[in-house]
Amino acid sequence: MRKKASFTVEDINRFKTNLLQWAQQFDEVVWQDSNGHHGEYHSFDAILAVDGLTSMVTDYENAFEDLKTFQSSTKDWIFGYLSYDLKNDVERLSSSNYDGLEFPDLFFFQPKKIIFLKGNLVSFHYLNMVDEEIEEDFKDLNSSSTTYSQNRLPQTAVSIKHRIAKEDYYANVKTMLNHIHRGDIYEANFCQEFYAEGLEIDPVATYFGLNAISRAPFATFLKLNHHYLLSASPERYLKKQGTKVISQPIKGTAKRAYDVAEDSELAATLAADPKERAENIMIVDLVRNDLSKSALKGTVQVEELCKVYSFDQVHQMISTITSKVAPNKNPIDIIKETFPMGSMTGAPKVSAMKIIEALEATKRGLYSGSVGYISPEGDFDFNVVIRSILYNKNKSYASFSVGSAITAKASPEREYEECLLKAKAMQQVLEDVHNHREDQR
């Protein structure tokens, strides 16, 4: 069904730049880049999927069953996203908050062209109908004369607004704390949107700017017609590798410092922080419960608890939970039984999602959803859509949301500061990139 051909590339960074710019001729694009982070469950350095032969775009109603049908009928690689609001298909919930982005709830496509990168090896997996284009595409992509230049766009002042005023944020966190003290929930992830209207950006330039700042292990560029996701996600939601399922939730954030000793102290402080550890452990318990729905009895394990990893912008506390599933377990069912991810909801999950919906001002949409792929064998890997800019080109509307976990010991002021820390990279890149000039890379 697919022709495969591999080539060695000398300048892999130039090839990556050319690859993403070349992809813009297509309406459907998913690019994922590990940025050199090679963890235990690393599969490849980067992957590009473009040009849908078949696709599905739908709202949340019966979405997972429709995806199951699509996946089983293609019997091929499929790439796409799951929006947070698919929660309404999993549970009896609703989404009625303001939606300035207007992304569909679910999107997957069967790409005609897939390109894998590992080290300096580039592998093309093209459907037979386009397999004669492999040599020509590689020649174009590997040409040293190919350069990327940003589009010249009108120079407009960027005005990033808060959807929730600081005072309202404080009041809503206090309301959430009342729910916690009353015993309705133990923890909930409370998010707020930052947005800009009437903004024209070059999505590729903006992605490159964000990726240069963060260099995250689950970085993603997604295009669906006029909808774009530019993501510097550090978090894996769920991976299936044979009969093994892996979840790696993040809970716990600390800033970085230029001074090595100070930076080490910040990481050590995060590792020992009782509030941050409590947040993380609550989500670990939630994920263990979610994985147990599809796991073979006795196979759910916590491989790593509250380990601090350092990224360019922040230190993060990450745990790794794994399980084993039956060989014939449907991959879509595994995803549905764990969705949405615990790190972006709370505990108990359904109660937390109801409270989140009541207190947040924006429909989350693709933010805190997931982007990834499912292989022909039923393996998959999906990230968590955080640290991301979402852009509706037709509406000239750009948005990024950030959140933090609210627990009994939370302080509204400290949570607000954590949100600003997480928002820093997205705000910086929008302010830096919105006035485009000719720029050769």
Coordinates of N, CA, C and O in Angstrom, one line a residue, residues 228-347:
Y228 N -4.9 26.5 12.5 CA -3.5 26.1 12.8 C -3.3 25.9 14.2 O -3.8 26.6 15.1
L229 N -2.4 24.9 14.6 CA -1.9 24.7 15.9 C -0.4 24.9 15.9 O 0.2 24.2 15.0
L230 N 0.2 25.7 16.7 CA 1.6 25.9 16.8 C 2.0 25.6 18.2 O 1.7 26.4 19.1
S231 N 2.6 24.4 18.5 CA 2.6 23.9 19.8 C 4.1 23.6 20.3 O 4.8 23.0 19.5
A232 N 4.4 24.0 21.5 CA 5.7 23.6 22.1 C 5.4 22.7 23.4 O 5.8 23.0 24.5
S233 N 4.6 21.7 23.1 CA 4.1 20.9 24.3 C 5.3 20.0 24.8 O 6.0 19.3 24.1
P234 N 5.4 20.0 26.2 CA 6.4 19.1 26.8 C 5.8 17.8 27.3 O 6.5 17.0 27.8
E235 N 4.5 17.6 27.0 CA 3.8 16.5 27.7 C 3.3 15.4 26.7 O 2.6 15.8 25.7
R236 N 3.5 14.2 27.1 CA 2.9 13.1 26.4 C 1.6 12.7 27.1 O 1.6 12.6 28.4
Y237 N 0.5 12.6 26.4 CA -0.8 12.1 26.9 C -0.8 10.6 27.0 O -0.9 10.0 28.1
L238 N -0.6 9.9 25.9 CA -0.8 8.5 25.9 C -0.1 7.9 24.7 O -0.2 8.4 23.6
K239 N 0.7 6.8 24.9 CA 1.3 6.1 23.8 C 1.0 4.6 24.0 O 1.0 4.0 25.1
K240 N 0.8 3.9 22.9 CA 0.7 2.4 22.8 C 1.8 1.9 22.0 O 2.0 2.3 20.8
Q241 N 2.5 0.9 22.5 CA 3.6 0.3 21.9 C 3.5 -1.2 22.0 O 3.8 -1.8 23.1
G242 N 2.9 -1.8 21.0 CA 2.6 -3.3 21.2 C 1.4 -3.4 22.1 O 0.4 -2.8 21.9
T243 N 1.7 -4.2 23.2 CA 0.6 -4.3 24.2 C 0.9 -3.4 25.4 O 0.1 -3.5 26.4
K244 N 1.8 -2.5 25.4 CA 2.2 -1.6 26.5 C 1.6 -0.3 26.2 O 1.7 0.3 25.1
V245 N 1.0 0.3 27.3 CA 0.4 1.6 27.2 C 1.1 2.5 28.2 O 1.4 2.1 29.4
I246 N 1.5 3.7 27.8 CA 2.3 4.6 28.6 C 1.6 6.0 28.7 O 1.2 6.6 27.7
S247 N 1.5 6.5 29.9 CA 1.0 7.9 30.1 C 2.0 8.6 31.0 O 2.6 8.0 31.9
Q248 N 2.3 9.9 30.7 CA 3.3 10.6 31.4 C 2.8 12.1 31.7 O 3.2 13.1 31.1
P249 N 1.9 12.1 32.7 CA 1.3 13.4 33.1 C 2.4 14.3 33.7 O 3.3 13.9 34.5
I250 N 2.2 15.6 33.5 CA 3.0 16.7 34.1 C 2.1 17.4 35.1 O 1.0 17.8 34.8
K251 N 2.6 17.6 36.3 CA 2.0 18.4 37.3 C 3.2 18.9 38.2 O 3.9 18.1 38.8
G252 N 3.4 20.2 38.2 CA 4.5 20.8 38.9 C 5.4 21.6 38.0 O 6.0 21.0 37.1
T253 N 5.5 22.9 38.2 CA 6.3 23.8 37.3 C 7.1 24.7 38.1 O 6.7 25.2 39.1
A254 N 8.4 24.9 37.7 CA 9.2 26.0 38.3 C 10.0 26.7 37.2 O 10.3 26.1 36.2
K255 N 10.4 27.9 37.4 CA 11.1 28.7 36.4 C 12.6 28.2 36.4 O 13.1 27.6 37.3
R256 N 13.3 28.5 35.3 CA 14.7 28.3 35.1 C 15.5 29.5 35.6 O 14.9 30.6 35.6
A257 N 16.8 29.3 35.8 CA 17.6 30.4 36.1 C 18.9 30.3 35.3 O 19.3 29.2 34.9
Y258 N 19.5 31.5 35.0 CA 20.8 31.4 34.2 C 21.9 30.9 35.0 O 22.8 30.2 34.5
D259 N 22.0 31.2 36.3 CA 23.0 30.7 37.1 C 22.8 29.2 37.4 O 21.7 28.8 37.8
V260 N 23.9 28.5 37.2 CA 23.8 27.0 37.3 C 23.4 26.6 38.7 O 22.5 25.7 38.9
A261 N 24.0 27.2 39.7 CA 23.7 26.8 41.1 C 22.2 27.1 41.5 O 21.5 26.4 42.1
E262 N 21.8 28.3 41.1 CA 20.5 28.8 41.4 C 19.5 27.9 40.6 O 18.4 27.5 41.2
D263 N 19.8 27.5 39.4 CA 18.9 26.7 38.6 C 18.7 25.3 39.2 O 17.6 24.8 39.3
S264 N 19.8 24.7 39.7 CA 19.8 23.4 40.4 C 19.0 23.5 41.7 O 18.2 22.6 42.0
E265 N 19.1 24.6 42.4 CA 18.3 24.8 43.6 C 16.8 24.9 43.3 O 16.0 24.3 44.0
L266 N 16.5 25.6 42.2 CA 15.0 25.7 41.8 C 14.5 24.3 41.5 O 13.3 24.0 41.8
A267 N 15.3 23.5 40.8 CA 14.8 22.1 40.4 C 14.7 21.3 41.7 O 13.7 20.5 41.8
A268 N 15.6 21.4 42.6 CA 15.5 20.6 43.9 C 14.4 21.1 44.7 O 13.7 20.2 45.4
T269 N 14.1 22.4 44.7 CA 13.0 22.9 45.5 C 11.6 22.3 44.9 O 10.7 22.0 45.7
L270 N 11.5 22.3 43.6 CA 10.3 21.8 43.0 C 10.2 20.3 43.3 O 9.1 19.8 43.7
A271 N 11.3 19.5 43.3 CA 11.2 18.1 43.6 C 10.7 17.8 45.0 O 10.1 16.8 45.2
A272 N 11.0 18.7 45.9 CA 10.6 18.5 47.3 C 9.4 19.2 47.7 O 8.9 19.1 48.9
D273 N 8.8 20.0 46.8 CA 7.6 20.9 47.2 C 6.4 20.0 47.5 O 5.9 19.3 46.6
P274 N 5.9 20.0 48.7 CA 4.8 19.1 49.1 C 3.5 19.4 48.3 O 2.8 18.5 47.9
K275 N 3.2 20.7 48.0 CA 2.0 21.0 47.2 C 2.2 20.4 45.8 O 1.2 19.8 45.2
E276 N 3.3 20.7 45.1 CA 3.5 20.2 43.8 C 3.5 18.6 43.7 O 2.9 18.1 42.8
R277 N 4.1 18.0 44.7 CA 4.1 16.5 44.7 C 2.7 16.0 44.9 O 2.3 15.0 44.3
A278 N 1.9 16.7 45.8 CA 0.5 16.3 46.0 C -0.3 16.4 44.8 O -1.1 15.5 44.4
E279 N -0.1 17.5 44.0 CA -0.8 17.6 42.7 C -0.5 16.5 41.8 O -1.4 15.9 41.2
N280 N 0.8 16.2 41.7 CA 1.3 15.2 40.8 C 0.7 13.8 41.2 O 0.2 13.0 40.3
I281 N 0.8 13.5 42.5 CA 0.4 12.2 42.9 C -1.1 12.0 42.8 O -1.6 10.9 42.4
M282 N -1.9 13.0 43.0 CA -3.4 12.9 42.7 C -3.6 12.5 41.3 O -4.5 11.7 41.0
I283 N -2.9 13.1 40.3 CA -3.1 12.8 38.9 C -2.6 11.4 38.6 O -3.2 10.7 37.8
V284 N -1.5 11.0 39.2 CA -1.0 9.7 39.0 C -2.1 8.7 39.4 O -2.4 7.7 38.7
D285 N -2.8 8.9 40.5 CA -3.8 8.0 41.0 C -5.0 8.0 40.0 O -5.6 6.9 39.7
L286 N -5.3 9.2 39.4 CA -6.4 9.2 38.4 C -6.0 8.5 37.2 O -6.8 7.7 36.6
V287 N -4.8 8.6 36.7 CA -4.3 8.0 35.5 C -4.3 6.4 35.7 O -4.6 5.7 34.8
R288 N -3.8 6.0 36.9 CA -3.8 4.6 37.2 C -5.3 4.0 37.1 O -5.5 2.9 36.5
N289 N -6.2 4.8 37.6 CA -7.6 4.3 37.5 C -8.1 4.3 36.0 O -8.7 3.3 35.6
D290 N -7.7 5.3 35.2 CA -8.1 5.4 33.8 C -7.5 4.2 33.0 O -8.2 3.5 32.2
L291 N -6.2 3.9 33.3 CA -5.6 2.9 32.5 C -6.1 1.5 32.9 O -6.2 0.6 32.1
S292 N -6.6 1.4 34.2 CA -7.1 0.1 34.6 C -8.3 -0.4 33.9 O -8.7 -1.6 33.8
K293 N -9.0 0.6 33.3 CA -10.3 0.3 32.5 C -10.0 -0.7 31.3 O -10.8 -1.5 31.0
S294 N -8.8 -0.5 30.7 CA -8.4 -1.3 29.6 C -7.3 -2.3 29.9 O -7.0 -3.2 29.0
A295 N -6.7 -2.2 31.0 CA -5.5 -3.0 31.3 C -5.8 -4.4 31.7 O -6.9 -4.7 32.2
L296 N -4.9 -5.3 31.4 CA -4.9 -6.7 31.9 C -4.7 -6.6 33.5 O -4.0 -5.7 33.9
K297 N -5.4 -7.4 34.2 CA -5.4 -7.3 35.7 C -3.9 -7.4 36.2 O -3.1 -8.2 35.8
G298 N -3.7 -6.4 37.1 CA -2.4 -6.4 37.8 C -1.2 -5.8 37.0 O -0.1 -5.9 37.5
T299 N -1.5 -5.2 35.9 CA -0.4 -4.7 35.0 C -0.2 -3.2 35.1 O 0.8 -2.7 34.5
V300 N -1.0 -2.5 35.8 CA -0.8 -1.0 36.0 C 0.3 -0.7 36.9 O 0.3 -1.2 38.1
Q301 N 1.3 0.0 36.5 CA 2.5 0.3 37.3 C 2.9 1.7 37.2 O 2.8 2.3 36.1
V302 N 3.4 2.3 38.3 CA 4.1 3.6 38.3 C 5.6 3.4 38.1 O 6.2 3.0 39.0
E303 N 6.1 3.7 36.9 CA 7.5 3.4 36.6 C 8.4 4.5 37.2 O 9.5 4.3 37.5
E304 N 7.8 5.8 37.2 CA 8.6 6.9 37.7 C 7.6 7.9 38.4 O 6.6 8.2 37.8
L305 N 7.9 8.3 39.6 CA 7.0 9.1 40.3 C 7.7 10.5 40.7 O 8.8 10.5 41.3
C306 N 7.1 11.6 40.2 CA 7.5 12.9 40.5 C 8.9 13.2 40.2 O 9.6 13.8 41.0
K307 N 9.4 12.8 39.0 CA 10.7 13.1 38.6 C 10.8 14.5 37.9 O 9.9 14.8 37.1
V308 N 11.8 15.3 38.3 CA 11.9 16.6 37.7 C 12.7 16.6 36.4 O 13.9 16.1 36.4
Y309 N 12.2 17.1 35.3 CA 12.9 17.2 34.0 C 13.0 18.7 33.7 O 12.1 19.5 34.0
S310 N 14.2 19.1 33.1 CA 14.4 20.5 32.8 C 14.3 20.7 31.3 O 14.9 20.0 30.5
F311 N 13.5 21.8 31.0 CA 13.3 22.2 29.6 C 13.9 23.6 29.5 O 14.3 24.2 30.5
D312 N 13.9 24.2 28.3 CA 14.6 25.5 28.1 C 13.9 26.6 28.9 O 14.6 27.4 29.4
Q313 N 12.6 26.5 29.1 CA 11.9 27.6 29.8 C 11.6 27.3 31.2 O 11.6 28.2 32.1
V314 N 11.3 26.0 31.5 CA 10.9 25.7 32.9 C 11.4 24.3 33.3 O 11.8 23.5 32.5
H315 N 11.4 24.0 34.6 CA 11.5 22.7 35.2 C 10.1 22.1 35.3 O 9.1 22.8 35.6
Q316 N 9.9 20.8 35.0 CA 8.6 20.2 35.1 C 8.7 18.9 35.9 O 9.7 18.1 35.8
M317 N 7.7 18.6 36.7 CA 7.6 17.3 37.5 C 6.7 16.4 36.7 O 5.5 16.6 36.4
I318 N 7.3 15.2 36.3 CA 6.6 14.3 35.4 C 6.6 12.9 36.1 O 7.6 12.5 36.7
S319 N 5.5 12.2 35.9 CA 5.4 10.8 36.4 C 5.1 9.9 35.2 O 4.6 10.4 34.2
T320 N 5.5 8.6 35.2 CA 5.3 7.7 34.1 C 4.5 6.5 34.7 O 5.0 5.8 35.6
I321 N 3.3 6.3 34.1 CA 2.5 5.2 34.5 C 2.3 4.3 33.3 O 2.0 4.8 32.2
T322 N 2.4 3.0 33.4 CA 2.2 2.1 32.3 C 1.2 0.9 32.6 O 0.9 0.7 33.8
S323 N 0.8 0.3 31.6 CA -0.1 -0.9 31.7 C 0.1 -1.8 30.5 O 0.7 -1.4 29.5
K324 N -0.5 -3.0 30.6 CA -0.5 -3.9 29.5 C -1.9 -4.2 29.1 O -2.8 -4.2 30.0
V325 N -2.2 -4.3 27.8 CA -3.5 -4.5 27.3 C -3.5 -5.8 26.5 O -2.5 -6.3 26.0
A326 N -4.7 -6.4 26.3 CA -4.8 -7.5 25.4 C -4.4 -7.2 24.0 O -4.7 -6.1 23.5
P327 N -3.8 -8.1 23.2 CA -3.4 -7.9 21.9 C -4.6 -7.4 21.0 O -4.3 -6.7 20.0
N328 N -5.8 -7.9 21.3 CA -6.9 -7.5 20.4 C -7.7 -6.3 20.9 O -8.8 -6.0 20.4
K329 N -7.2 -5.6 21.9 CA -7.9 -4.4 22.5 C -7.9 -3.3 21.4 O -6.8 -2.9 20.9
N330 N -9.1 -2.8 21.2 CA -9.2 -1.7 20.1 C -8.5 -0.4 20.6 O -8.7 0.0 21.7
P331 N -7.6 0.2 19.8 CA -6.8 1.3 20.3 C -7.7 2.5 20.6 O -7.4 3.3 21.5
I332 N -8.8 2.7 19.8 CA -9.7 3.8 20.1 C -10.4 3.7 21.4 O -10.6 4.7 22.1
D333 N -10.7 2.5 21.8 CA -11.3 2.3 23.1 C -10.3 2.7 24.3 O -10.8 3.2 25.3
I334 N -9.0 2.4 24.1 CA -8.1 2.7 25.1 C -8.0 4.2 25.3 O -8.0 4.8 26.4
I335 N -8.0 5.0 24.1 CA -8.0 6.4 24.2 C -9.3 6.9 24.9 O -9.3 7.8 25.8
K336 N -10.5 6.4 24.4 CA -11.7 6.9 25.0 C -11.8 6.7 26.5 O -12.4 7.5 27.2
E337 N -11.3 5.6 27.0 CA -11.4 5.2 28.4 C -10.5 6.1 29.3 O -10.6 6.1 30.5
T338 N -9.6 6.8 28.6 CA -8.7 7.7 29.4 C -8.9 9.2 29.1 O -8.2 10.0 29.7
F339 N -9.8 9.5 28.2 CA -9.9 10.9 27.7 C -11.0 11.6 28.5 O -12.0 11.1 28.8
P340 N -10.8 13.0 28.7 CA -9.6 13.7 28.5 C -8.5 13.4 29.6 O -8.8 12.8 30.6
M341 N -7.3 13.8 29.3 CA -6.2 13.4 30.2 C -6.3 14.0 31.6 O -6.8 15.1 31.7
G342 N -5.9 13.2 32.6 CA -6.1 13.7 34.0 C -5.4 14.9 34.3 O -5.9 15.7 35.1
S343 N -4.2 15.2 33.7 CA -3.4 16.4 34.0 C -4.2 17.7 33.7 O -3.8 18.7 34.2
M344 N -5.1 17.6 32.7 CA -5.8 18.8 32.3 C -7.3 18.9 32.8 O -8.0 19.7 32.5
T345 N -7.7 17.9 33.7 CA -9.0 17.9 34.2 C -9.0 18.0 35.8 O -9.0 19.1 36.3
G346 N -8.8 16.9 36.5 CA -8.8 17.0 37.9 C -9.3 15.7 38.5 O -9.6 14.7 37.8
A347 N -9.6 15.7 39.8 CA -10.0 14.5 40.5 C -11.1 14.9 41.5 O -10.9 15.8 42.3

